[in-house]
Amino acid sequence: MSDLNSSTGPLIQANIKIAYGILLAGVGYLIWPSDVHWYAFYAFSVVMYLSALICVGQAIKIFHTVHYNDGLRDEILARGKQAHNAKIMDDNDLKNDGMME
């Protein structure tokens, strides 16, 4: 049986995606050319910035999914609480309550 608190893997994956997005944005910033002669690096930097945005967007989607699933899990667990220990009535109890003769 799987553990219900198994959201650690997706959270680590989302954190890695954010770190990768920051790395892509940093490299894109570092290779941004200062001269028009190196125009190809402009395109490469823009592609890296867009890739960084995509990575961060995917991480946000993972965070949202984990948060949503945790809420569903809590709701399901709240519905399925264990029954309280109750004494089962026997014939004497039923007779005393007037339900049996």
mmCIF file of C-alpha atoms in Angstrom:
data_model
loop_
_atom_site.group_PDB
_atom_site.id
_atom_site.type_symbol
_atom_site.label_atom_id
_atom_site.label_comp_id
_atom_site.label_asym_id
_atom_site.label_seq_id
_atom_site.Cartn_x
_atom_site.Cartn_y
_atom_site.Cartn_z
ATOM 1 C CA MET A 1 0.000 0.000 0.000
ATOM 2 C CA SER A 2 1.402 3.395 -0.926
ATOM 3 C CA ASP A 3 1.882 6.191 1.557
ATOM 4 C CA LEU A 4 -0.643 9.017 1.261
ATOM 5 C CA ASN A 5 2.026 11.646 1.990
ATOM 6 C CA SER A 6 4.043 10.843 -1.130
ATOM 7 C CA SER A 7 4.212 14.366 -2.544
ATOM 8 C CA THR A 8 7.943 14.680 -1.885
ATOM 9 C CA GLY A 9 9.005 13.456 -5.345
ATOM 10 C CA PRO A 10 6.992 15.985 -7.360
ATOM 11 C CA LEU A 11 8.093 18.810 -5.040
ATOM 12 C CA ILE A 12 11.744 17.912 -5.569
ATOM 13 C CA GLN A 13 11.114 17.754 -9.321
ATOM 14 C CA ALA A 14 9.513 21.223 -9.228
ATOM 15 C CA ASN A 15 12.421 22.647 -7.240
ATOM 16 C CA ILE A 16 14.883 21.192 -9.761
ATOM 17 C CA LYS A 17 12.884 22.782 -12.594
ATOM 18 C CA ILE A 18 13.036 26.164 -10.852
ATOM 19 C CA ALA A 19 16.785 25.811 -10.322
ATOM 20 C CA TYR A 20 17.216 24.840 -13.969
ATOM 21 C CA GLY A 21 15.126 27.836 -15.048
ATOM 22 C CA ILE A 22 17.297 30.151 -12.951
ATOM 23 C CA LEU A 23 20.389 28.588 -14.504
ATOM 24 C CA LEU A 24 19.012 29.085 -18.019
ATOM 25 C CA ALA A 25 18.127 32.702 -17.290
ATOM 26 C CA GLY A 26 21.587 33.314 -15.813
ATOM 27 C CA VAL A 27 23.362 31.843 -18.820
ATOM 28 C CA GLY A 28 21.088 33.828 -21.119
ATOM 29 C CA TYR A 29 22.061 36.979 -19.246
ATOM 30 C CA LEU A 30 25.762 36.135 -19.396
ATOM 31 C CA ILE A 31 25.824 35.506 -23.138
ATOM 32 C CA TRP A 32 23.764 38.605 -24.032
ATOM 33 C CA PRO A 33 26.073 40.373 -26.503
ATOM 34 C CA SER A 34 27.139 43.971 -26.122
ATOM 35 C CA ASP A 35 27.781 44.392 -29.844
ATOM 36 C CA VAL A 36 25.292 44.073 -32.721
ATOM 37 C CA HIS A 37 27.897 42.097 -34.635
ATOM 38 C CA TRP A 38 27.107 39.062 -32.450
ATOM 39 C CA TYR A 39 23.401 39.021 -33.338
ATOM 40 C CA ALA A 40 23.136 35.212 -33.124
ATOM 41 C CA PHE A 41 23.708 35.384 -29.394
ATOM 42 C CA TYR A 42 20.641 37.627 -29.095
ATOM 43 C CA ALA A 43 18.497 34.857 -30.502
ATOM 44 C CA PHE A 44 20.186 32.269 -28.323
ATOM 45 C CA SER A 45 19.663 34.427 -25.219
ATOM 46 C CA VAL A 46 15.991 34.907 -26.035
ATOM 47 C CA VAL A 47 15.561 31.152 -26.485
ATOM 48 C CA MET A 48 17.192 30.572 -23.095
ATOM 49 C CA TYR A 49 14.927 33.165 -21.447
ATOM 50 C CA LEU A 50 11.853 31.522 -22.954
ATOM 51 C CA SER A 51 13.070 28.093 -21.835
ATOM 52 C CA ALA A 52 13.549 29.471 -18.325
ATOM 53 C CA LEU A 53 9.969 30.777 -18.342
ATOM 54 C CA ILE A 54 8.693 27.393 -19.511
ATOM 55 C CA CYS A 55 10.609 25.607 -16.721
ATOM 56 C CA VAL A 56 9.225 27.944 -14.071
ATOM 57 C CA GLY A 57 5.717 27.537 -15.533
ATOM 58 C CA GLN A 58 6.009 23.764 -15.352
ATOM 59 C CA ALA A 59 7.195 24.019 -11.738
ATOM 60 C CA ILE A 60 4.212 26.199 -10.841
ATOM 61 C CA LYS A 61 1.922 23.642 -12.485
ATOM 62 C CA ILE A 62 3.498 20.864 -10.384
ATOM 63 C CA PHE A 63 3.147 22.926 -7.197
ATOM 64 C CA HIS A 64 -0.505 23.593 -8.018
ATOM 65 C CA THR A 65 -1.179 19.914 -8.745
ATOM 66 C CA VAL A 66 0.442 18.791 -5.486
ATOM 67 C CA HIS A 67 -1.485 21.406 -3.501
ATOM 68 C CA TYR A 68 -4.756 20.416 -5.185
ATOM 69 C CA ASN A 69 -4.145 16.697 -4.610
ATOM 70 C CA ASP A 70 -3.245 17.312 -0.956
ATOM 71 C CA GLY A 71 -6.555 19.122 -0.524
ATOM 72 C CA LEU A 72 -8.418 16.235 -2.130
ATOM 73 C CA ARG A 73 -6.571 13.751 0.051
ATOM 74 C CA ASP A 74 -7.445 15.710 3.206
ATOM 75 C CA GLU A 75 -11.081 15.893 2.108
ATOM 76 C CA ILE A 76 -11.235 12.150 1.461
ATOM 77 C CA LEU A 77 -9.568 11.368 4.784
ATOM 78 C CA ALA A 78 -11.993 13.675 6.602
ATOM 79 C CA ARG A 79 -14.942 11.807 5.107
ATOM 80 C CA GLY A 80 -13.605 8.409 6.060
ATOM 81 C CA LYS A 81 -12.946 8.929 9.754
ATOM 82 C CA GLN A 82 -13.106 5.809 11.860
ATOM 83 C CA ALA A 83 -16.363 5.035 13.560
ATOM 84 C CA HIS A 84 -16.560 5.579 17.285
ATOM 85 C CA ASN A 85 -16.622 2.553 19.495
ATOM 86 C CA ALA A 86 -20.242 1.970 20.300
ATOM 87 C CA LYS A 87 -21.793 -0.677 22.449
ATOM 88 C CA ILE A 88 -24.046 -2.964 20.462
ATOM 89 C CA MET A 89 -27.428 -3.255 22.136
ATOM 90 C CA ASP A 90 -28.489 -6.663 23.267
ATOM 91 C CA ASP A 91 -31.997 -7.970 24.020
ATOM 92 C CA ASN A 92 -32.011 -6.627 27.595
ATOM 93 C CA ASP A 93 -31.146 -3.109 26.422
ATOM 94 C CA LEU A 94 -33.868 -3.242 23.788
ATOM 95 C CA LYS A 95 -36.421 -4.407 26.349
ATOM 96 C CA ASN A 96 -35.367 -1.655 28.773
ATOM 97 C CA ASP A 97 -35.792 0.983 26.065
ATOM 98 C CA GLY A 98 -39.242 -0.330 25.157
ATOM 99 C CA MET A 99 -38.286 -1.510 21.693
ATOM 100 C CA MET A 100 -38.887 -5.178 22.411
ATOM 101 C CA GLU A 101 -41.386 -7.005 24.528
#
